[in-house]
mmCIF file of C-alpha atoms in Angstrom:
data_model
loop_
_atom_site.group_PDB
_atom_site.id
_atom_site.type_symbol
_atom_site.label_atom_id
_atom_site.label_comp_id
_atom_site.label_asym_id
_atom_site.label_seq_id
_atom_site.Cartn_x
_atom_site.Cartn_y
_atom_site.Cartn_z
ATOM 1 C CA MET A 1 -8.173 9.773 2.115
ATOM 2 C CA ASN A 2 -9.763 12.067 4.689
ATOM 3 C CA ASP A 3 -6.634 11.791 6.848
ATOM 4 C CA MET A 4 -4.490 12.895 3.891
ATOM 5 C CA LYS A 5 -6.759 15.882 3.224
ATOM 6 C CA GLU A 6 -6.548 16.858 6.885
ATOM 7 C CA LEU A 7 -2.759 16.566 6.830
ATOM 8 C CA HIS A 8 -2.542 18.646 3.654
ATOM 9 C CA LYS A 9 -4.707 21.340 5.255
ATOM 10 C CA PHE A 10 -2.352 21.596 8.246
ATOM 11 C CA GLU A 11 0.768 21.600 6.067
ATOM 12 C CA SER A 12 -0.690 24.260 3.779
ATOM 13 C CA ALA A 13 -1.528 26.562 6.679
ATOM 14 C CA ALA A 14 1.869 26.042 8.307
ATOM 15 C CA SER A 15 3.710 26.781 5.057
ATOM 16 C CA LYS A 16 2.173 30.272 4.993
ATOM 17 C CA CYS A 17 2.865 31.082 8.646
ATOM 18 C CA THR A 18 4.949 34.282 9.062
ATOM 19 C CA ARG A 19 5.705 34.136 5.308
ATOM 20 C CA THR A 20 2.477 35.322 3.688
ATOM 21 C CA ARG A 21 1.091 38.798 4.224
ATOM 22 C CA ARG A 22 -2.290 38.953 5.942
ATOM 23 C CA THR A 23 -2.746 42.587 4.979
ATOM 24 C CA GLY A 24 -1.097 44.916 2.536
ATOM 25 C CA LYS A 25 0.886 46.562 5.318
ATOM 26 C CA THR A 26 3.445 45.060 7.678
ATOM 27 C CA GLN A 27 5.172 46.673 10.623
ATOM 28 C CA VAL A 28 7.510 45.913 13.496
ATOM 29 C CA TRP A 29 6.255 46.132 17.093
ATOM 30 C CA ARG A 30 8.587 46.520 20.069
ATOM 31 C CA LYS A 31 7.784 45.940 23.750
ATOM 32 C CA ASP A 32 9.737 44.943 26.866
ATOM 33 C CA GLY A 33 12.907 44.301 24.929
ATOM 34 C CA SER A 34 11.198 42.108 22.325
ATOM 35 C CA ALA A 35 10.278 42.799 18.708
ATOM 36 C CA TRP A 36 7.930 41.102 16.259
ATOM 37 C CA TRP A 37 6.362 41.571 12.855
ATOM 38 C CA ASP A 38 2.662 42.303 12.410
ATOM 39 C CA GLY A 39 0.630 41.823 9.245
ATOM 40 C CA PHE A 40 1.656 38.254 8.424
ATOM 41 C CA VAL A 41 -0.444 35.084 8.516
ATOM 42 C CA ILE A 42 -0.172 33.180 11.824
ATOM 43 C CA CYS A 43 -1.423 29.594 11.420
ATOM 44 C CA GLY A 44 -1.620 28.564 15.090
ATOM 45 C CA GLN A 45 -1.002 24.890 14.160
ATOM 46 C CA ILE A 46 0.907 23.715 17.216
ATOM 47 C CA TRP A 47 1.480 20.182 15.854
ATOM 48 C CA ALA A 48 2.515 21.239 12.333
ATOM 49 C CA CYS A 49 4.319 24.577 12.756
ATOM 50 C CA MET A 50 7.555 24.909 14.720
ATOM 51 C CA VAL A 51 7.172 28.690 14.981
ATOM 52 C CA CYS A 52 3.683 28.549 16.492
ATOM 53 C CA ALA A 53 4.538 25.502 18.617
ATOM 54 C CA TYR A 54 7.400 27.359 20.278
ATOM 55 C CA ARG A 55 5.414 30.572 20.757
ATOM 56 C CA ILE A 56 2.439 28.788 22.330
ATOM 57 C CA ALA A 57 4.667 26.538 24.440
ATOM 58 C CA VAL A 58 6.529 29.501 25.913
ATOM 59 C CA GLN A 59 3.289 31.299 26.767
ATOM 60 C CA ARG A 60 1.723 28.234 28.375
ATOM 61 C CA GLY A 61 4.921 27.513 30.242
ATOM 62 C CA LYS A 62 4.737 31.001 31.766
ATOM 63 C CA GLU A 63 1.107 30.420 32.730
ATOM 64 C CA VAL A 64 1.940 27.125 34.440
ATOM 65 C CA GLN A 65 4.849 28.721 36.295
ATOM 66 C CA ALA A 66 2.563 31.534 37.478
ATOM 67 C CA VAL A 67 0.072 28.997 38.872
ATOM 68 C CA ILE A 68 2.855 27.107 40.675
ATOM 69 C CA GLN A 69 4.131 30.298 42.290
ATOM 70 C CA ALA A 70 0.637 31.403 43.323
ATOM 71 C CA VAL A 71 -0.167 28.049 44.935
ATOM 72 C CA ARG A 72 3.096 27.959 46.870
ATOM 73 C CA HIS A 73 2.725 31.587 47.946
ATOM 74 C CA ALA A 74 -0.662 30.671 49.446
ATOM 75 C CA GLY A 75 0.916 27.835 51.460
ATOM 76 C CA GLY A 76 -0.020 25.046 49.058
ATOM 77 C CA ASP A 77 2.145 22.531 47.257
ATOM 78 C CA VAL A 78 2.614 20.878 43.858
ATOM 79 C CA TYR A 79 2.972 17.199 42.929
ATOM 80 C CA HIS A 80 4.011 15.704 39.597
ATOM 81 C CA VAL A 81 2.064 12.576 38.574
ATOM 82 C CA VAL A 82 2.901 10.469 35.501
ATOM 83 C CA PHE A 83 0.306 8.040 34.086
ATOM 84 C CA THR A 84 1.587 5.392 31.652
ATOM 85 C CA MET A 85 0.193 2.251 30.029
ATOM 86 C CA PRO A 86 1.670 -1.005 28.619
ATOM 87 C CA HIS A 87 2.302 -0.890 24.864
ATOM 88 C CA ASP A 88 4.042 -2.680 22.006
ATOM 89 C CA ARG A 89 4.766 -2.164 18.312
ATOM 90 C CA ARG A 90 1.372 -3.448 17.218
ATOM 91 C CA ASP A 91 -0.602 -0.817 19.128
ATOM 92 C CA ASP A 92 -2.223 1.990 17.166
ATOM 93 C CA LEU A 93 -1.226 5.489 18.305
ATOM 94 C CA LYS A 94 -4.635 7.086 17.807
ATOM 95 C CA GLU A 95 -6.361 4.351 19.788
ATOM 96 C CA MET A 96 -3.796 4.571 22.590
ATOM 97 C CA ARG A 97 -4.127 8.344 22.847
ATOM 98 C CA GLN A 98 -7.876 8.003 23.139
ATOM 99 C CA ALA A 99 -7.491 5.237 25.733
ATOM 100 C CA VAL A 100 -5.106 7.307 27.854
ATOM 101 C CA THR A 101 -7.326 10.386 27.769
ATOM 102 C CA LYS A 102 -10.533 8.481 28.554
ATOM 103 C CA ALA A 103 -8.836 6.448 31.286
ATOM 104 C CA HIS A 104 -7.674 9.614 33.018
ATOM 105 C CA THR A 105 -11.160 11.103 32.800
ATOM 106 C CA LYS A 106 -12.570 7.977 34.463
ATOM 107 C CA THR A 107 -9.846 8.068 37.104
ATOM 108 C CA VAL A 108 -10.666 11.606 38.232
ATOM 109 C CA SER A 109 -14.456 11.501 38.164
ATOM 110 C CA GLY A 110 -17.297 10.384 40.406
ATOM 111 C CA ARG A 111 -17.935 10.547 44.147
ATOM 112 C CA PRO A 112 -14.793 8.628 45.202
ATOM 113 C CA TRP A 113 -12.630 11.218 43.442
ATOM 114 C CA LYS A 114 -14.572 14.122 44.940
ATOM 115 C CA LYS A 115 -14.093 12.637 48.402
ATOM 116 C CA ILE A 116 -10.341 12.119 48.174
ATOM 117 C CA LYS A 117 -10.006 15.523 46.553
ATOM 118 C CA HIS A 118 -11.714 17.062 49.565
ATOM 119 C CA ASP A 119 -9.794 14.951 52.091
ATOM 120 C CA LEU A 120 -6.384 15.788 50.620
ATOM 121 C CA GLY A 121 -7.137 19.392 49.706
ATOM 122 C CA ILE A 122 -6.611 18.982 45.959
ATOM 123 C CA ILE A 123 -7.654 22.258 44.327
ATOM 124 C CA GLY A 124 -6.803 21.662 40.662
ATOM 125 C CA TRP A 125 -4.350 20.358 38.113
ATOM 126 C CA VAL A 126 -2.564 21.023 34.842
ATOM 127 C CA ARG A 127 -2.354 18.183 32.332
ATOM 128 C CA ALA A 128 -0.170 17.496 29.301
ATOM 129 C CA LEU A 129 -0.066 14.500 26.966
ATOM 130 C CA GLU A 130 3.393 13.431 25.806
ATOM 131 C CA VAL A 131 3.982 10.932 22.989
ATOM 132 C CA THR A 132 7.361 9.289 22.432
ATOM 133 C CA HIS A 133 8.497 6.451 20.160
ATOM 134 C CA GLY A 134 10.983 3.699 20.900
ATOM 135 C CA TRP A 135 11.818 0.016 20.505
ATOM 136 C CA PHE A 136 8.350 -1.000 21.709
ATOM 137 C CA GLY A 137 6.484 1.444 19.476
ATOM 138 C CA TRP A 138 4.479 4.511 20.411
ATOM 139 C CA HIS A 139 4.300 5.477 24.063
ATOM 140 C CA PRO A 140 1.644 8.039 25.050
ATOM 141 C CA HIS A 141 1.643 9.099 28.687
ATOM 142 C CA LEU A 142 0.183 11.887 30.792
ATOM 143 C CA HIS A 143 2.023 14.398 32.950
ATOM 144 C CA ILE A 144 -0.129 15.956 35.669
ATOM 145 C CA LEU A 145 0.705 18.738 38.094
ATOM 146 C CA LEU A 146 -1.587 18.402 41.115
ATOM 147 C CA PHE A 147 -2.087 21.485 43.278
ATOM 148 C CA THR A 148 -2.976 21.101 46.963
ATOM 149 C CA ARG A 149 -3.978 23.579 49.673
ATOM 150 C CA HIS A 150 -1.177 22.314 51.916
ATOM 151 C CA PRO A 151 1.830 19.965 51.674
ATOM 152 C CA LEU A 152 0.904 16.276 51.876
ATOM 153 C CA SER A 153 2.464 13.831 54.317
ATOM 154 C CA GLN A 154 4.023 10.637 52.965
ATOM 155 C CA ALA A 155 1.028 8.707 54.299
ATOM 156 C CA GLN A 156 -1.317 10.973 52.330
ATOM 157 C CA ILE A 157 0.790 10.577 49.188
ATOM 158 C CA ASP A 158 0.597 6.799 49.606
ATOM 159 C CA VAL A 159 -3.197 6.994 49.915
ATOM 160 C CA LEU A 160 -3.364 9.153 46.793
ATOM 161 C CA TRP A 161 -1.126 6.763 44.845
ATOM 162 C CA GLN A 162 -3.211 3.730 45.819
ATOM 163 C CA PHE A 163 -6.428 5.479 44.816
ATOM 164 C CA LEU A 164 -5.124 6.742 41.473
ATOM 165 C CA TYR A 165 -3.327 3.511 40.535
ATOM 166 C CA GLU A 166 -6.339 1.274 41.191
ATOM 167 C CA ARG A 167 -8.703 3.459 39.175
ATOM 168 C CA TRP A 168 -6.168 4.069 36.400
ATOM 169 C CA SER A 169 -5.407 0.358 36.105
ATOM 170 C CA GLU A 170 -9.102 -0.552 35.957
ATOM 171 C CA ALA A 171 -9.735 2.042 33.238
ATOM 172 C CA ILE A 172 -6.779 0.890 31.107
ATOM 173 C CA VAL A 173 -7.824 -2.774 31.375
ATOM 174 C CA ALA A 174 -11.407 -1.812 30.483
ATOM 175 C CA ALA A 175 -10.022 -0.179 27.324
ATOM 176 C CA GLY A 176 -8.545 -3.532 26.257
ATOM 177 C CA TYR A 177 -4.919 -3.179 27.381
ATOM 178 C CA ARG A 178 -2.795 -4.963 29.979
ATOM 179 C CA SER A 179 -2.788 -3.689 33.533
ATOM 180 C CA PRO A 180 -0.118 -1.006 34.144
ATOM 181 C CA HIS A 181 2.825 -2.136 36.260
ATOM 182 C CA PRO A 182 2.613 -0.828 39.864
ATOM 183 C CA LYS A 183 6.176 0.499 39.673
ATOM 184 C CA HIS A 184 5.919 2.312 36.349
ATOM 185 C CA GLY A 185 2.214 2.688 35.605
ATOM 186 C CA LEU A 186 1.736 5.590 37.991
ATOM 187 C CA VAL A 187 4.467 7.644 39.642
ATOM 188 C CA ILE A 188 4.019 10.553 42.060
ATOM 189 C CA SER A 189 6.936 12.862 42.812
ATOM 190 C CA HIS A 190 7.178 16.074 44.792
ATOM 191 C CA GLY A 191 6.662 19.385 43.042
ATOM 192 C CA LYS A 192 10.331 20.268 43.347
ATOM 193 C CA ASP A 193 10.440 18.726 39.863
ATOM 194 C CA ALA A 194 7.844 21.223 38.633
ATOM 195 C CA GLY A 195 10.494 23.543 37.213
ATOM 196 C CA HIS A 196 11.836 20.694 35.085
ATOM 197 C CA TYR A 197 8.287 19.948 33.954
ATOM 198 C CA VAL A 198 7.730 23.542 32.812
ATOM 199 C CA THR A 199 11.061 23.535 30.969
ATOM 200 C CA LYS A 200 10.004 20.324 29.238
ATOM 201 C CA ILE A 201 6.759 21.980 28.157
ATOM 202 C CA CYS A 202 8.668 24.805 26.501
ATOM 203 C CA ASN A 203 11.431 22.698 24.950
ATOM 204 C CA GLN A 204 9.500 19.627 23.788
ATOM 205 C CA GLY A 205 6.114 21.035 22.835
ATOM 206 C CA LEU A 206 4.034 19.392 25.559
ATOM 207 C CA ALA A 207 1.943 22.552 25.605
ATOM 208 C CA ALA A 208 -0.045 21.117 22.705
ATOM 209 C CA GLU A 209 -2.281 19.160 25.057
ATOM 210 C CA ILE A 210 -2.106 21.334 28.165
ATOM 211 C CA SER A 211 -5.396 22.063 29.853
ATOM 212 C CA GLN A 212 -6.418 23.448 33.204
ATOM 213 C CA THR A 213 -9.395 21.559 34.559
ATOM 214 C CA ASP A 214 -11.272 21.035 37.763
ATOM 215 C CA SER A 215 -9.686 24.149 39.253
ATOM 216 C CA LYS A 216 -11.316 26.574 41.663
#
């Protein structure tokens, strides 16, 4: 019942977005070749409103792109990491989302993480949770952009993969799921794919769960 009330609240707010006047007066603003209305209700419900989802996704996509450019301009580099977990039709989406988020927190915490972060020059990351659905049910997985002070050698990337996979696998198993497959459970690719990642944020709404953490 509480879930239905929560859903109704989101739907009600989204139904008023850009359709209901917030004040008695509305006007059109123009800047840098763009125009928009002012004076209407803006719900900000990224999961329930397509208008707000697109607006927020575009803005966050620009922010991510700005960070990528700044890091590369300073001589650093970017790496795309995907964390996934085994799943089937019987798994509950809410429980899996919580498991993925908590497992990632465990993976990038503690002294071992601080040490490898220092050794490899990791200065921060951007994270987004993506949820898809297919033959084997819901599939939540994390996309991470890792920023480093300098490009990593293949040997360093291998060390990073081993560290992240072992901790990620342990955390997922501790949450009650099967161990992620070494080939698919954690994948690291070079940041040349970062542009595709940003496009995906804007086009598929991944901005809903984007956060910048552990950055300096």
